Short mmCIF file of C-alpha atoms and ligand atoms in Angstrom, two decimals:
data_model
loop_
_atom_site.label_atom_id
_atom_site.label_comp_id
_atom_site.label_asym_id
_atom_site.label_seq_id
_atom_site.Cartn_x
_atom_site.Cartn_y
_atom_site.Cartn_z
CA MET K 1 53.40 134.47 117.57
CA ASN K 2 52.25 131.89 115.03
CA PRO K 3 55.60 130.59 113.66
CA GLU K 4 54.46 130.56 110.03
CA LEU K 5 53.38 134.20 110.23
CA ALA K 6 56.60 135.12 112.03
CA ALA K 7 58.62 133.50 109.24
CA LEU K 8 56.56 135.29 106.60
CA ALA K 9 56.87 138.67 108.32
CA ARG K 10 60.65 138.33 108.20
CA GLN K 11 60.51 137.98 104.41
CA VAL K 12 58.22 140.93 103.67
CA LYS K 13 59.87 144.06 102.32
CA GLY K 14 59.90 146.89 104.82
CA PHE K 15 61.26 148.66 107.83
CA MET K 16 60.58 146.51 110.88
CA PRO K 17 63.41 144.52 112.47
CA HIS K 18 62.17 141.10 113.50
CA ASP K 19 62.75 141.51 117.26
CA GLU K 20 60.89 144.84 117.23
CA GLY K 21 58.10 143.26 115.23
CA LEU K 22 57.75 140.52 117.84
CA ALA K 23 57.62 143.16 120.59
CA LEU K 24 54.92 144.97 118.61
CA HIS K 25 53.04 141.69 118.28
CA ARG K 26 53.16 141.11 122.05
CA ALA K 27 51.82 144.59 122.77
CA ALA K 28 49.01 144.11 120.25
CA ALA K 29 48.14 140.72 121.72
CA GLU K 30 47.53 142.33 125.11
CA VAL K 31 44.71 144.53 123.82
CA ALA K 32 43.50 142.95 120.56
CA SER K 33 40.33 141.60 122.18
CA LEU K 34 39.35 145.04 123.55
CA GLY K 35 38.87 146.86 120.26
CA PRO K 36 40.35 147.48 116.83
CA LEU K 37 44.07 147.85 116.22
CA VAL K 38 45.11 150.75 113.97
CA GLU K 39 48.37 151.12 112.08
CA ILE K 40 49.55 154.32 110.38
CA GLY K 41 52.03 153.37 107.63
CA SER K 42 51.27 150.00 106.00
CA TYR K 43 53.88 150.19 103.22
CA CYS K 44 54.23 146.56 102.03
CA GLY K 45 52.59 145.05 105.10
CA LYS K 46 55.57 143.93 107.14
CA SER K 47 54.46 145.36 110.50
CA ALA K 48 50.84 144.59 109.53
CA VAL K 49 51.70 140.88 109.68
CA TYR K 50 53.05 141.18 113.25
CA LEU K 51 49.98 143.19 114.29
CA GLY K 52 47.54 141.19 112.19
CA ALA K 53 48.70 137.91 113.74
CA ALA K 54 47.71 139.31 117.15
CA ALA K 55 44.35 140.47 115.84
CA ALA K 56 43.65 137.10 114.22
CA ALA K 57 44.47 135.19 117.41
CA ALA K 58 42.00 137.37 119.35
CA ASP K 59 39.27 137.34 116.69
CA GLY K 60 39.96 141.05 116.38
CA VAL K 61 40.72 143.37 113.51
CA LEU K 62 43.57 145.55 112.29
CA PHE K 63 42.94 148.64 110.19
CA THR K 64 46.13 149.61 108.38
CA ILE K 65 46.22 153.08 106.84
CA ASP K 66 48.47 154.37 104.06
CA HIS K 67 48.05 156.53 100.97
CA HIS K 68 50.66 154.22 99.42
CA ARG K 69 52.37 157.16 97.70
CA GLY K 70 55.40 156.91 99.96
CA SER K 71 56.90 159.26 102.50
CA GLU K 72 59.27 162.02 101.47
CA GLU K 73 62.36 159.85 101.94
CA MET K 74 60.85 157.16 99.67
CA GLN K 75 60.53 159.37 96.60
CA ALA K 76 62.92 159.01 93.64
CA GLY K 77 66.40 160.23 94.51
CA TRP K 78 65.92 159.78 98.26
CA GLU K 79 67.49 157.33 100.68
CA HIS K 80 64.63 154.83 100.94
CA HIS K 81 63.42 154.89 97.33
CA ASP K 82 62.60 151.50 95.83
CA PRO K 83 62.14 151.68 92.03
CA VAL K 84 60.27 148.36 92.08
CA LEU K 85 57.38 150.15 93.82
CA VAL K 86 56.91 152.78 91.12
CA ASP K 87 53.65 152.42 89.18
CA ALA K 88 54.70 152.68 85.51
CA SER K 89 51.35 154.15 84.45
CA THR K 90 51.59 157.14 86.78
CA GLY K 91 55.30 157.32 87.58
CA ARG K 92 54.30 157.55 91.25
CA MET K 93 54.97 155.18 94.10
CA ASP K 94 52.33 152.59 94.80
CA SER K 95 52.89 150.02 97.54
CA LEU K 96 49.23 148.92 97.65
CA PRO K 97 49.58 145.90 95.31
CA VAL K 98 52.42 144.54 97.44
CA LEU K 99 50.41 145.07 100.63
CA ARG K 100 47.50 143.12 99.16
CA GLN K 101 49.80 140.26 98.16
CA THR K 102 51.32 140.20 101.65
CA LEU K 103 47.87 139.90 103.23
CA ILE K 104 46.95 137.09 100.84
CA ASP K 105 50.21 135.24 101.56
CA ALA K 106 49.63 135.65 105.31
CA GLY K 107 46.02 134.47 105.16
CA LEU K 108 45.05 137.74 106.87
CA GLU K 109 42.61 139.14 104.31
CA ASN K 110 39.69 138.63 106.72
CA THR K 111 41.55 140.18 109.66
CA VAL K 112 43.39 143.16 108.19
CA VAL K 113 41.45 145.97 106.52
CA ALA K 114 43.55 148.21 104.30
CA ILE K 115 42.48 151.84 104.27
CA VAL K 116 43.95 153.83 101.39
CA GLY K 117 44.18 157.50 102.23
CA ASP K 118 45.68 160.23 104.33
CA SER K 119 45.99 159.27 107.99
CA VAL K 120 44.81 162.58 109.45
CA THR K 121 41.74 162.59 107.19
CA VAL K 122 40.83 159.08 108.37
CA ALA K 123 41.38 160.05 112.01
CA ALA K 124 38.86 162.86 111.73
CA HIS K 125 36.16 160.21 111.21
CA TRP K 126 37.46 157.59 113.65
CA SER K 127 36.08 156.87 117.10
CA SER K 128 38.47 154.69 119.08
CA ALA K 129 41.16 152.01 119.03
CA ALA K 130 42.67 149.53 121.47
CA LEU K 131 46.11 150.17 119.97
CA VAL K 132 47.41 152.84 117.62
CA PHE K 133 50.79 152.22 116.00
CA ILE K 134 52.35 155.35 114.50
CA ASP K 135 54.82 154.60 111.68
CA GLY K 136 53.71 156.94 108.88
CA GLY K 137 55.41 160.15 107.77
CA HIS K 138 58.51 160.64 109.90
CA GLY K 139 59.09 164.38 109.24
CA GLN K 140 58.34 167.04 111.84
CA VAL K 141 54.93 168.02 110.48
CA PRO K 142 53.45 164.57 109.66
CA ALA K 143 54.76 162.88 112.83
CA HIS K 144 53.21 165.49 115.12
CA ALA K 145 50.04 165.63 113.00
CA ASP K 146 49.60 161.86 113.40
CA TYR K 147 50.14 162.12 117.14
CA GLU K 148 47.63 164.95 117.46
CA ALA K 149 45.05 163.18 115.32
CA TRP K 150 45.44 159.67 116.67
CA SER K 151 46.48 159.82 120.33
CA PRO K 152 42.96 160.91 121.40
CA LYS K 153 41.59 157.78 119.70
CA VAL K 154 43.45 155.39 122.02
CA MET K 155 40.87 154.03 124.45
CA PRO K 156 41.54 154.34 128.19
CA GLY K 157 43.81 151.43 129.10
CA GLY K 158 44.75 151.06 125.42
CA LEU K 159 48.21 151.30 123.92
CA LEU K 160 50.05 153.84 121.78
CA ALA K 161 53.08 152.44 119.94
CA ILE K 162 55.62 154.65 118.18
CA HIS K 163 58.32 153.43 115.82
CA ASP K 164 61.76 154.87 115.06
CA VAL K 165 62.24 156.56 118.42
CA PHE K 166 65.94 157.43 118.65
CA PRO K 167 67.04 159.24 121.83
CA ASP K 168 70.50 159.72 120.26
CA PRO K 169 70.28 162.00 117.20
CA ALA K 170 73.17 160.06 115.67
CA ASP K 171 70.84 157.07 115.28
CA GLY K 172 68.01 158.74 113.36
CA GLY K 173 65.55 161.59 112.92
CA ARG K 174 64.09 163.54 115.85
CA PRO K 175 60.32 163.73 115.26
CA PRO K 176 59.29 160.27 116.51
CA TYR K 177 61.43 160.80 119.63
CA GLU K 178 59.79 164.20 120.19
CA VAL K 179 56.38 162.60 119.77
CA TRP K 180 57.26 159.99 122.39
CA LEU K 181 58.33 162.73 124.86
CA ARG K 182 55.12 164.56 124.10
CA ALA K 183 53.04 161.46 124.83
CA LEU K 184 54.76 161.06 128.22
CA ASP K 185 54.11 164.72 128.92
CA ASP K 186 50.44 164.22 128.03
CA GLY K 187 50.10 161.48 130.65
CA PHE K 188 50.73 158.30 128.67
CA ILE K 189 52.65 155.78 130.78
CA GLU K 190 55.77 153.93 129.61
CA HIS K 191 54.84 150.34 128.91
CA GLY K 192 57.79 148.94 127.01
CA ALA K 193 60.75 149.65 124.76
CA HIS K 194 62.44 147.41 122.23
CA GLY K 195 65.01 148.80 119.84
CA SER K 196 63.38 151.93 118.41
CA LEU K 197 59.86 150.77 119.34
CA ARG K 198 58.17 152.50 122.28
CA VAL K 199 54.87 151.38 123.75
CA LEU K 200 52.82 153.58 126.08
CA ARG K 201 49.55 152.99 127.90
CA LYS K 202 46.78 155.54 128.21
CA PRO K 203 45.74 155.67 131.86
CA VAL K 204 42.24 154.46 132.67
CA SER K 205 41.39 157.02 135.33
CA ARG K 206 42.95 160.37 134.61
CA SER K 207 42.83 161.81 131.15
CA ALA K 208 45.60 161.77 128.61
CA SER K 209 44.67 163.23 125.27
N1 LIG F 301 55.24 149.92 108.86
C1 LIG F 301 55.94 149.73 107.61
C2 LIG F 301 56.77 150.92 107.18
C3 LIG F 301 55.98 152.19 106.98
S1 LIG F 301 56.86 153.37 106.03
C4 LIG F 301 56.80 148.47 107.68
O1 LIG F 301 56.64 147.66 108.60
O2 LIG F 301 57.63 148.24 106.80
C5 LIG F 301 55.83 154.78 106.12
C6 LIG F 301 54.57 154.72 105.27
O3 LIG F 301 53.76 155.81 105.68
C7 LIG F 301 54.77 154.87 103.77
O4 LIG F 301 54.27 153.73 103.09
C8 LIG F 301 53.98 156.14 103.40
O5 LIG F 301 53.26 156.04 102.17
C9 LIG F 301 53.03 156.27 104.57
N2 LIG F 301 52.56 157.63 104.83
C10 LIG F 301 53.33 158.73 104.98
N3 LIG F 301 52.56 159.79 105.25
C11 LIG F 301 51.27 159.36 105.26
C12 LIG F 301 50.00 160.00 105.46
N4 LIG F 301 49.89 161.30 105.72
N5 LIG F 301 48.88 159.23 105.38
C13 LIG F 301 48.96 157.91 105.11
N6 LIG F 301 50.13 157.26 104.93
C14 LIG F 301 51.27 157.97 104.98
MG1 LIG F 302 59.34 152.64 111.09
#
């Protein structure tokens, strides 16, 4: 990965350990020339820099989707709340301005397209992707909804990446792990694991949906 972008990604606020981000970058680099990369859960753009660097190197594109209103655990009073991200005019979370600044700082404005909205709504109008990275709502309902909406969009031979997969319940919430098991059950093939990042490939011949 471009060392300047790697150094910048480290500095961006967010939830992507550097070694997992580099693993995500490597997966994205494998397929970035085949079609668009899609990320669910932009937040402040940390993982978007790892993915966007791969897209830029391949003359590809990353679409990063977020409503920027925060997940449940990011709301006031919850574990991952950051008061700096509250928009004073509405009292609601808004990470979009920080994402935009991250993309400017990274020089990725022409490579990364920010889509502001609900991930499942966007999926309903999407055709296909070379890689889908699921890191949006981590609760039972949103995690499975993202899988159901987005896994069919992965092109044959393309990659599905899932973050925060914790086989041991002591390490974190269940839904991303359940989604990973579900993907295996649906015919996706294990491609790599790094920390809580899991990468799967959709087979070219037989169907996985
Ligand atoms: N990938 C980021 C972290 C993402 S945190 C990083 O590298 O730091 C999860 C994000 O998912 C939050 O910003 C939240 O607003 C977003 N999100 C949750 N549910 C969503 C939904 N249904 N549609 C779009 N975005 C959603
Ligand atoms: Mg995550």
